[in-house]
Tab-separated table of C-alpha atoms in Angstrom:
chain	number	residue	atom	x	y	z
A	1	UNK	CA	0.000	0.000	0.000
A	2	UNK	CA	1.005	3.126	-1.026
A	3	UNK	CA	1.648	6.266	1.425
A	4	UNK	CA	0.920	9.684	0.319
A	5	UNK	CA	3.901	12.175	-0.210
A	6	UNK	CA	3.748	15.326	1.270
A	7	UNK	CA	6.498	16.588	-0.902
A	8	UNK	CA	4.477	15.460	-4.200
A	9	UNK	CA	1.610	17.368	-2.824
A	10	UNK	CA	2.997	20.233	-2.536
A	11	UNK	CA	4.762	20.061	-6.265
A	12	UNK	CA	1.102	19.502	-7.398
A	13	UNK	CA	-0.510	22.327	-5.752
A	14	UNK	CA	2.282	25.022	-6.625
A	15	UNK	CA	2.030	23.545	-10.271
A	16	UNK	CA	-1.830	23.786	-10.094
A	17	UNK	CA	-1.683	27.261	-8.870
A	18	UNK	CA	0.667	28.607	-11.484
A	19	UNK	CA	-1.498	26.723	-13.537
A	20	UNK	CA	-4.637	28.812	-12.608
A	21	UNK	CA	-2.517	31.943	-12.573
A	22	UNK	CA	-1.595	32.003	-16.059
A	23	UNK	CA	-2.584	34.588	-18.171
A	24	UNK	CA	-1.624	33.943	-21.512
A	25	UNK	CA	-0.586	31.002	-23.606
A	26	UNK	CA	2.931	31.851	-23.571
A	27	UNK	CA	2.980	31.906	-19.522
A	28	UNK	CA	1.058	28.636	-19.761
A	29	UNK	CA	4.085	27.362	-22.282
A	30	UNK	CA	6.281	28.481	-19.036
A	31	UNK	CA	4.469	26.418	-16.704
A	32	UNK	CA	4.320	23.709	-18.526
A	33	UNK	CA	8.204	23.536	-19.998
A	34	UNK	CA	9.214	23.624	-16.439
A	35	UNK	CA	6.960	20.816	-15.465
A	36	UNK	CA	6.848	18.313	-18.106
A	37	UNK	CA	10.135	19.747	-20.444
A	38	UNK	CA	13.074	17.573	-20.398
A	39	UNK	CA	14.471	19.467	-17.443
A	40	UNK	CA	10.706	20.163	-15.432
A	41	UNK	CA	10.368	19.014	-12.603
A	42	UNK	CA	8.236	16.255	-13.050
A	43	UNK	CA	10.087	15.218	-15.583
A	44	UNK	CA	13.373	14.776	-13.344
A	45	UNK	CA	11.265	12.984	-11.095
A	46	UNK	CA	10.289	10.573	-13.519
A	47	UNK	CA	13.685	9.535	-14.530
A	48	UNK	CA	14.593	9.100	-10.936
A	49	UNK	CA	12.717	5.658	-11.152
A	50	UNK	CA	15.521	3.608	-12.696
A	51	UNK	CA	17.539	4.614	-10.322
A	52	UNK	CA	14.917	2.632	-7.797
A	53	UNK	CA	14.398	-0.784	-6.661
A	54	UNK	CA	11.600	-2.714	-8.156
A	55	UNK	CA	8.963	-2.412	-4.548
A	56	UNK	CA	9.780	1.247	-5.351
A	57	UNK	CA	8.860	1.563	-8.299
A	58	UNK	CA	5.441	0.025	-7.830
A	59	UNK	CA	4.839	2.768	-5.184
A	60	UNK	CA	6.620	5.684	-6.638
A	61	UNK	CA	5.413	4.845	-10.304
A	62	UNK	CA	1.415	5.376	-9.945
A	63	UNK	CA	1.754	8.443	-7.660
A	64	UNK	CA	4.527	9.875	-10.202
A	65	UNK	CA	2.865	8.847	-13.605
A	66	UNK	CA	-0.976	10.418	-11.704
A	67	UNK	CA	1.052	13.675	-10.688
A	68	UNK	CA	1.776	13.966	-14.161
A	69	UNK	CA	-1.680	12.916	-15.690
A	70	UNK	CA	-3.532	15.439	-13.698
A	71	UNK	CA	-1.061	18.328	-14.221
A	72	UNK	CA	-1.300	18.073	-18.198
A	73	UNK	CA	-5.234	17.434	-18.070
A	74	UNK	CA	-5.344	21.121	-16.059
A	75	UNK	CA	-2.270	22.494	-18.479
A	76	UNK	CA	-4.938	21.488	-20.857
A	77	UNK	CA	-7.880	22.642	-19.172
A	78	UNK	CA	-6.558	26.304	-18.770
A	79	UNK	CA	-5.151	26.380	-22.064
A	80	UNK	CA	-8.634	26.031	-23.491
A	81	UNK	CA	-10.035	28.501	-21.396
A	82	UNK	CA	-7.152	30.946	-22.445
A	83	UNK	CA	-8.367	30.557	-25.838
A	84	UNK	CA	-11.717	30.661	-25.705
A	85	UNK	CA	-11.313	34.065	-23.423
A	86	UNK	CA	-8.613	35.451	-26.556
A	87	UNK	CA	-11.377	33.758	-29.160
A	88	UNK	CA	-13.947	36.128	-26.537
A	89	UNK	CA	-11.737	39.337	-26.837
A	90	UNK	CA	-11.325	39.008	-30.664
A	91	UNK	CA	-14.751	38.983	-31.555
A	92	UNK	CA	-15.621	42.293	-29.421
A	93	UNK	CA	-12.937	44.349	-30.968
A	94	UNK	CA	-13.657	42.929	-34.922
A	95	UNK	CA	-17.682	42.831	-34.224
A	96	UNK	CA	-19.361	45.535	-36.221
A	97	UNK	CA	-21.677	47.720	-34.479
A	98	UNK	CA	-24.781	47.490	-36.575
A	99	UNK	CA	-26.808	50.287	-34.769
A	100	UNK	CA	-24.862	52.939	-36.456
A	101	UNK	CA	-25.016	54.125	-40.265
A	102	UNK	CA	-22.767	52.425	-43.072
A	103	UNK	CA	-19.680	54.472	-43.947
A	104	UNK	CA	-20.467	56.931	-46.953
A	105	UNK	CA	-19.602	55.540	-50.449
A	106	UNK	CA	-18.083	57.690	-53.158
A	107	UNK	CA	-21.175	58.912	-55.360
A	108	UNK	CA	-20.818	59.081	-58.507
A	109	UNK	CA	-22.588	62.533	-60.234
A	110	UNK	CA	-24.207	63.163	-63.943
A	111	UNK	CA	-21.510	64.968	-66.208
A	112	UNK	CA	-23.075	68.904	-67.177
A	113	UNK	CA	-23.249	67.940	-71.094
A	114	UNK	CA	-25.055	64.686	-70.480
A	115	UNK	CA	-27.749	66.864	-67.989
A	116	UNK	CA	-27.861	69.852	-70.164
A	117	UNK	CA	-28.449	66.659	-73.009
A	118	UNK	CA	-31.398	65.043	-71.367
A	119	UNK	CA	-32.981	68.534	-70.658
A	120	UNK	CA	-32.604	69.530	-74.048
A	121	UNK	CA	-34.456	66.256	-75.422
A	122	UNK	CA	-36.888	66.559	-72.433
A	123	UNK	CA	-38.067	69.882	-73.688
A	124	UNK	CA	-38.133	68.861	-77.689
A	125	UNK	CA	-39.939	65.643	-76.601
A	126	UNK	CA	-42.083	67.473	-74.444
A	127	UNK	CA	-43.011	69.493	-78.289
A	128	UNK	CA	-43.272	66.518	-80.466
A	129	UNK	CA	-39.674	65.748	-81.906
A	130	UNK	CA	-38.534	62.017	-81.620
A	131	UNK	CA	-34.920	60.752	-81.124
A	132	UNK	CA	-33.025	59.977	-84.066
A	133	UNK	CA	-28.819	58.710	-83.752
A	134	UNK	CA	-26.288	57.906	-86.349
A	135	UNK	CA	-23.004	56.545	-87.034
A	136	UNK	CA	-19.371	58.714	-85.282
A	137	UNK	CA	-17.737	57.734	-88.608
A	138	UNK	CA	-19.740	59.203	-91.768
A	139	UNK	CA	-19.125	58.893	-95.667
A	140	UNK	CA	-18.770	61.793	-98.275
A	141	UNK	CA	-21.887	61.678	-99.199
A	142	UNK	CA	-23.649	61.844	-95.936
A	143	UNK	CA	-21.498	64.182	-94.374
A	144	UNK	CA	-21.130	66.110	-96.913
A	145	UNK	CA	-22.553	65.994	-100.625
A	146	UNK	CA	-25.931	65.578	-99.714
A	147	UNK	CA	-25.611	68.487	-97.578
A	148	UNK	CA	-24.767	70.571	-100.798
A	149	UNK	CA	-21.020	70.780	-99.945
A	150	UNK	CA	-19.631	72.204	-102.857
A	151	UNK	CA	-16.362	69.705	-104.153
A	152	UNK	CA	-14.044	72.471	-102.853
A	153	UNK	CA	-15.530	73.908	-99.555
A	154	UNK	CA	-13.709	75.283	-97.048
A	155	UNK	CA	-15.086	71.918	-94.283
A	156	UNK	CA	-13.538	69.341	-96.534
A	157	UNK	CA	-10.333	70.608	-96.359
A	158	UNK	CA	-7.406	68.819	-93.744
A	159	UNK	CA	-7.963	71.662	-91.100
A	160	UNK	CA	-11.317	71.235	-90.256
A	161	UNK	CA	-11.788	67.444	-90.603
A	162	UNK	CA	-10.594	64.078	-89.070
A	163	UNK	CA	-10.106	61.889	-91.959
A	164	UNK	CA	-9.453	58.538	-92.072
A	165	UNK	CA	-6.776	56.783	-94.329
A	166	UNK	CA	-7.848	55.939	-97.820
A	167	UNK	CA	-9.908	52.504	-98.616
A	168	UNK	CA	-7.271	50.334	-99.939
A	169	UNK	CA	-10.169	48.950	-102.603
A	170	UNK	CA	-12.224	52.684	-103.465
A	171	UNK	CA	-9.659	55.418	-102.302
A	172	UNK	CA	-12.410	56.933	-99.963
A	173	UNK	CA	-11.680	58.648	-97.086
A	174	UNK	CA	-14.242	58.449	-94.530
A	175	UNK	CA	-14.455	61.204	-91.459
A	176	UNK	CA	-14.922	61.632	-88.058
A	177	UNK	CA	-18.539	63.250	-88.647
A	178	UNK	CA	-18.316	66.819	-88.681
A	179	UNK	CA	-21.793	67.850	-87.705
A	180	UNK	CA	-25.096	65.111	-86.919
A	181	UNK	CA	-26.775	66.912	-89.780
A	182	UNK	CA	-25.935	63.089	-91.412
A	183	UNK	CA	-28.413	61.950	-89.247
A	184	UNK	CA	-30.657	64.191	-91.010
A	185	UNK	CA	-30.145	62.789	-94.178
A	186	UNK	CA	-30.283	59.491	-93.507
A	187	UNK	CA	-33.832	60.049	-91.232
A	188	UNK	CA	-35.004	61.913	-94.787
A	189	UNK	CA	-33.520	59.235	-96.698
A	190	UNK	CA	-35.213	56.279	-94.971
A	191	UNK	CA	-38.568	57.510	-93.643
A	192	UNK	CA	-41.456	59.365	-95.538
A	193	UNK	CA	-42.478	62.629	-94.307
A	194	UNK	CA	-44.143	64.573	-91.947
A	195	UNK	CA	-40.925	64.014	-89.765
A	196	UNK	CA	-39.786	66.068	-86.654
A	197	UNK	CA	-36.365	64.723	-85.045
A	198	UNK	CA	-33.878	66.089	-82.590
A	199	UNK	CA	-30.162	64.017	-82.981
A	200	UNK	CA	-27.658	64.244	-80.494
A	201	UNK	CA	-24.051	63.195	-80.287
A	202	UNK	CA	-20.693	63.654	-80.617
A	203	UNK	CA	-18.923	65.766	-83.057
A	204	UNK	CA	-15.464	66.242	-84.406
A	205	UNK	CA	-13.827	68.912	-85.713
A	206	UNK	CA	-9.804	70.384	-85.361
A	207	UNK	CA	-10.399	73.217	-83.043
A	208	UNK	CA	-8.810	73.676	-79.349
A	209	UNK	CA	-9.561	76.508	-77.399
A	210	UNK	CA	-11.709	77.762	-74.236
A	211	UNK	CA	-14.864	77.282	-76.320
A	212	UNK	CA	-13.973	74.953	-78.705
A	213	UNK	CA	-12.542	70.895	-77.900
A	214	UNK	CA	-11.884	68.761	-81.277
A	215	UNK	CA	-14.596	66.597	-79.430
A	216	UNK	CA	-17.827	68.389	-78.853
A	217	UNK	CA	-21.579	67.461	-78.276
A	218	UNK	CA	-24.397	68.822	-80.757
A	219	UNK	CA	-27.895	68.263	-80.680
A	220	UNK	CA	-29.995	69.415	-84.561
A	221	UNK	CA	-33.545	69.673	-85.183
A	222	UNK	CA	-35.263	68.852	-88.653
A	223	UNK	CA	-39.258	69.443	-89.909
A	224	UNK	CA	-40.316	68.127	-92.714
A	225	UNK	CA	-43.859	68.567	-93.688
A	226	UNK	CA	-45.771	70.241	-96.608
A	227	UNK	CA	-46.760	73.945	-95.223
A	228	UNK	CA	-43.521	74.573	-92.731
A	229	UNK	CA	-42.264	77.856	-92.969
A	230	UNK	CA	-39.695	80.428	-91.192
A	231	UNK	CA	-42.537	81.285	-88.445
A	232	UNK	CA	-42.460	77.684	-86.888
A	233	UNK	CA	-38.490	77.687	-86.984
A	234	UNK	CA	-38.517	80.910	-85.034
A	235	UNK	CA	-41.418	79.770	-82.535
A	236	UNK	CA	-39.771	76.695	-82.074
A	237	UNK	CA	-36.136	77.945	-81.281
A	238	UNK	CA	-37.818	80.979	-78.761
A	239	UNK	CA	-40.012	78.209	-77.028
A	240	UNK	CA	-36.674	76.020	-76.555
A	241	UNK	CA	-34.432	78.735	-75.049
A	242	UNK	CA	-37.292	80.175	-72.905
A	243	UNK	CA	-37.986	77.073	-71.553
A	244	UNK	CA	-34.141	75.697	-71.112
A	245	UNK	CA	-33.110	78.730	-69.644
A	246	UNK	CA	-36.678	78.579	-67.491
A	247	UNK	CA	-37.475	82.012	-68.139
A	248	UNK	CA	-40.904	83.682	-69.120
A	249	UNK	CA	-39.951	84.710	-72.561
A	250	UNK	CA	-36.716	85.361	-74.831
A	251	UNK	CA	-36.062	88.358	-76.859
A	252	UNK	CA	-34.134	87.502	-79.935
A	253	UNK	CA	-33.169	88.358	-83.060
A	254	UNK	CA	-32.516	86.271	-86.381
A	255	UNK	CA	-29.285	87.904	-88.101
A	256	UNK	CA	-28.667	86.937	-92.150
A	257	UNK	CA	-25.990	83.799	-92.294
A	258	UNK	CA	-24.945	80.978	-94.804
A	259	UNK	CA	-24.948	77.179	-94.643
A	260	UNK	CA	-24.826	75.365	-97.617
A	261	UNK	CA	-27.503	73.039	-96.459
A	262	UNK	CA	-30.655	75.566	-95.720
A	263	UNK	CA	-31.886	78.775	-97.427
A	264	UNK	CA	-32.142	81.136	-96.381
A	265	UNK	CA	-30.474	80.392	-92.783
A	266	UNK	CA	-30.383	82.804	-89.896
A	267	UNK	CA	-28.120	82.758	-86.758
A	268	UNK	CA	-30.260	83.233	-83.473
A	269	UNK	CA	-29.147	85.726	-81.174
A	270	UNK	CA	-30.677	86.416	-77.523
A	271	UNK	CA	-30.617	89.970	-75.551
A	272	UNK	CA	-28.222	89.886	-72.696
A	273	UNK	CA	-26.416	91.851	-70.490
A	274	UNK	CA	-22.361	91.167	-69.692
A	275	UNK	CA	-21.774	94.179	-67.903
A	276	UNK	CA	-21.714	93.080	-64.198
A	277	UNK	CA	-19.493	90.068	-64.753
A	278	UNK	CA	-22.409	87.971	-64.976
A	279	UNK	CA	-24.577	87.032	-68.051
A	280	UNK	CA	-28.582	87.963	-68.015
A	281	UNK	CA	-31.050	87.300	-70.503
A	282	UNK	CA	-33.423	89.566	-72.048
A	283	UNK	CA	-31.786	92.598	-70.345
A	284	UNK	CA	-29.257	95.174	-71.439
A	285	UNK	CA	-27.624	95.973	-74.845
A	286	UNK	CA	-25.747	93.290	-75.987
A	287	UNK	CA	-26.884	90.229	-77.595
A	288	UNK	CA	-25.540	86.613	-77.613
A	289	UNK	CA	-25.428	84.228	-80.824
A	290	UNK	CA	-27.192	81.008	-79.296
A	291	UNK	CA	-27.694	78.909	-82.481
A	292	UNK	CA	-27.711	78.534	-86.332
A	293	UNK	CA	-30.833	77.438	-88.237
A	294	UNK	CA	-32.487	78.065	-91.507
A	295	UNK	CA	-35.469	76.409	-93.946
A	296	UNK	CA	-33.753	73.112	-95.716
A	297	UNK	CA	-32.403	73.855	-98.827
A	298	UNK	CA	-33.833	72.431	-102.115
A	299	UNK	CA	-30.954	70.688	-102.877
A	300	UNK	CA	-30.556	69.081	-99.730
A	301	UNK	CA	-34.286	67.459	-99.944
A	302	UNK	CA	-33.341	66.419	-103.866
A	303	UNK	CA	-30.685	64.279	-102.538
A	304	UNK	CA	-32.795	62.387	-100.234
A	305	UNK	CA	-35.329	61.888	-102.438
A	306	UNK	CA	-37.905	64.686	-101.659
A	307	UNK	CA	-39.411	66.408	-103.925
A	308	UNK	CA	-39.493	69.947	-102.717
A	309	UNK	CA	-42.482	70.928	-104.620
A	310	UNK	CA	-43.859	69.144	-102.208
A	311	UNK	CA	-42.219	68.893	-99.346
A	312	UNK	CA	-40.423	71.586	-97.217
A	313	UNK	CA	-39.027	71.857	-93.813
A	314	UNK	CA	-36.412	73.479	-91.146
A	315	UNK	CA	-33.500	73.124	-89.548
A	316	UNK	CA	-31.582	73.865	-86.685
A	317	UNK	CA	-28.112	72.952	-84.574
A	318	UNK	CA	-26.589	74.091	-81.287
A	319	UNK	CA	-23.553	72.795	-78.663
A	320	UNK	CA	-24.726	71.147	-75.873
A	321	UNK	CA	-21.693	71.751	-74.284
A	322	UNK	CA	-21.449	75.330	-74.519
A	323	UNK	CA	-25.566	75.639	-73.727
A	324	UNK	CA	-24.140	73.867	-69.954
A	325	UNK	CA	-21.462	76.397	-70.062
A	326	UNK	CA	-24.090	79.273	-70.701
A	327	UNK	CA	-26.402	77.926	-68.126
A	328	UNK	CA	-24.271	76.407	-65.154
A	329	UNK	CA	-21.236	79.061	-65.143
A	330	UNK	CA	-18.411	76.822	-66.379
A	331	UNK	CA	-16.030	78.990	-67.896
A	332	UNK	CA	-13.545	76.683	-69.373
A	333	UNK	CA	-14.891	73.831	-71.942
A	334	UNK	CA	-11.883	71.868	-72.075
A	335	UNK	CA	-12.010	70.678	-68.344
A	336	UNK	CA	-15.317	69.323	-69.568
A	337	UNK	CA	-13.588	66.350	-70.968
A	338	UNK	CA	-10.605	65.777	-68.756
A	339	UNK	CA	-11.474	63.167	-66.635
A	340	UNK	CA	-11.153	65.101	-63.060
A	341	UNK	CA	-13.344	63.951	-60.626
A	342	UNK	CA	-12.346	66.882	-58.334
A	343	UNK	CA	-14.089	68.789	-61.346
A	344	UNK	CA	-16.843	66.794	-61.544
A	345	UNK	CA	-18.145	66.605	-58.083
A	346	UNK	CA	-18.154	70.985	-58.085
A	347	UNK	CA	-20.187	71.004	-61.370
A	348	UNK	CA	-22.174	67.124	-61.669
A	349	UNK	CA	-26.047	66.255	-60.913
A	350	UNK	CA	-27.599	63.719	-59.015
A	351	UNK	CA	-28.160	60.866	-61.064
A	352	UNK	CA	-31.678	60.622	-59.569
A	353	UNK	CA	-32.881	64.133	-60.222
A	354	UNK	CA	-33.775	63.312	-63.911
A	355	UNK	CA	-35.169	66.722	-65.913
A	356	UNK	CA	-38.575	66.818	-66.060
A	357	UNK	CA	-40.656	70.029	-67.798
A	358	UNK	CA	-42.988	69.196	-65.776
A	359	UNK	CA	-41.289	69.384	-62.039
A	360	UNK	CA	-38.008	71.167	-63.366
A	361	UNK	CA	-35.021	70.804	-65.347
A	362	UNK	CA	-32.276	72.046	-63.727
């Protein structure tokens, strides 16, 4: 029978104590190493027993071999609670506090052109004109001789135009369209009159300055019908600019001009006053060229296969971009199309505040 050893005892309770008193895995590791590591105290003990006679060993073996059972099951014991406890502290500092708001994300915001765009087609839509879109890259003949370009104007010419290199099998240089008047001719070329069409889009022409970017917007008009004259063009155009610049009325003025493809054609103008740094409308002594327009010209419906006999109509073409210049202050066009978001956020729209004539535009 075996008799209890008070020095074993007390080895188990300091052990047990440092045990409990432990307060991270590495001071565990300590406690541990220096019980049951090669040199730990238990350890020694241990390899004390071949040193012993056999009745010895059958006492000294079972309270030895228990000593060391019990002091790795509580080794264990605390180490699990020392992780759950660091599992505990983890999940309180990486938990995310759901009773307050979501960070803000970056918004993104409608560019000026593409607002002053959709007001501009809410407005014409609003007066009966549909939507009508063509190709960036135009032929001759649709950009140009249909349009009654004569063979040597002044727009077919190298510094006005983006051409493209020569077909290898016809020679023909196509172009960056110069205008969407080819949208024009192909509406007139592929539907039958009456026909009332706004088209929008980009432009190219060789120009760089604070008005001008060799990538612009435009939107034209076209009416075709059989009694269309000068009086609708004009009511049209004041009806537009009163309404897109939201004010009662606009006083303007139709000055004398030339395009090849209308006759006669007129550039709008509208009363304005620069003198206090600021531009007003229908005020003051100076006037502002808005637009260029005219009736179609003859030759231009011949080409598409009207006759005009029987058919007349009008035109008309304006910048969008420098319209959103005119009405939101931006003095600069070519920051318009240089990609700075810094830029963007002072001068873009909520992409949820669509125009609407009826609840506002702007």
């Amino acid at each position: 029978m075996s008799h209890p050893d008070p020095a074993l005892a007390q080895l188990e309770l300091d052990l047990i104590n440092a045990i409990g008193s432990a307060e991270s895995a590495a001071a565990l590791e300590e406690v541990r190493v220096a019980a049951l590591g090669k040199s730990g105290s238990i350890s020694g003990l241990l390899k004390g027993m071949g040193a012993m006679s056999p009745d010895e060993r059958r006492e000294r073996g079972p309270q030895l071999n228990g000593l060391r059972d019990r002091v790795s099951s509580a080794i264990a014991a605390r180490k699990s609670e020392l992780e759950a406890a660091e599992l505990d502290a983890r999940l309180l500092s990486e938990r995310i506090d759901l009773t307050l708001p979501a960070r803000p994300r970056r918004r993104g915001a409608v560019h000026p052109t593409m607002q002053v765009m959709d007001e501009m087609i809410a407005i014409f839509a609003e007066m009966g004109f549909a939507v009508a879109e063509g190709p960036d890259i135009e032929d001759d003949f649709h950009n140009f001789t249909a349009l009654n370009f004569p063979p040597k104007h002044p727009a077919r010419e190298m510094h006005d135009t983006f051409f493209l290199k020569p077909d290898p099998a016809t020679g023909e240089r196509r172009v960056l369209r110069t205008h969407t008047s080819p949208v024009q001719v192909r509406t007139m070329m592929s539907q039958q009159p009456p026909i009332r069409i706004i088209a929008p889009g980009r432009t190219f022409r060789k120009d760089s300055d604070a008005t001008h970017t060799p990538m612009f917007h435009q939107i034209e008009g076209l009416v075709i019908d059989r009694n269309v004259h000068m009086g609708h063009l004009k009511t049209t155009l004041q009806t537009f600019i009163a309404r897109f610049f939201e004010l009662d009325g606009v006083e303007a003025r139709f000055r004398p001009h030339h395009f090849p493809f209308t006759e006669p054609s007129a550039e709008m103008d509208i009363r304005c006053d620069r003198s206090g740094g600021k531009l007003v409308f229908n005020t003051g002594d100076d006037w502002l060229e808005i637009l260029g327009c005219g009736m179609v010209h003859p030759n231009v419906l011949k080409a598409c296969g009207l006759d005009p006999d029987e058919w007349q109509g009008f035109a008309f073409g304006m910048g969008v971009d420098r319209l959103a210049m005119l009405k939101y202050g931006v003095p600069d066009l070519r920051p318009m199309f240089e990609a700075d978001t810094r830029w963007l956020k002072h001068y873009g729209f909520s992409a949820f505040a669509a125009p609407n004539p009826a609840s506002g535009l702007s």
